[in-house]
Amino acid sequence: MNKPALHCPICKKPAQEKFQPFCSKRCADIDLGRWFYEDYRIASPPQNEEEEKELLNSIKERLDPDPNVG
Ligand SMILES: [Zn+2]
């Protein structure tokens, strides 16, 4: 019997059993960061687009310190 193939919702690679439905801890963390960002935005709405971009960037940097990897 074949299990349905799960694909990482972040990068679309095949999911690893250990990190389902993600392929890696990194992608799981990115997903978590997205939720964190949504919560943060609801809790304290940015004053303008500029501020919102900065907030998103700061979260991205924390999750993805080396943009050359991946
Ligand atoms: Zn992934």
PDB file of C-alpha atoms in Angstrom, residues 18 30-31 40-41 48 51 61 65 68:
ATOM      1  CA  LYS A  18      10.005  13.481  10.980  1.00  0.00           C
ATOM      2  CA  ILE A  30       9.186  29.329   8.266  1.00  0.00           C
ATOM      3  CA  ASP A  31       5.578  28.226   8.545  1.00  0.00           C
ATOM      4  CA  TYR A  40       1.802  39.986  15.532  1.00  0.00           C
ATOM      5  CA  ARG A  41       0.046  41.967  12.851  1.00  0.00           C
ATOM      6  CA  ASN A  48       2.067  51.866   7.251  1.00  0.00           C
ATOM      7  CA  GLU A  51       6.686  49.348   8.726  1.00  0.00           C
ATOM      8  CA  GLU A  61      16.049  37.261   8.668  1.00  0.00           C
ATOM      9  CA  PRO A  65      20.002  33.914   8.379  1.00  0.00           C
ATOM     10  CA  ASN A  68      22.573  31.799  -0.014  1.00  0.00           C
TER      11      ASN A  68
END
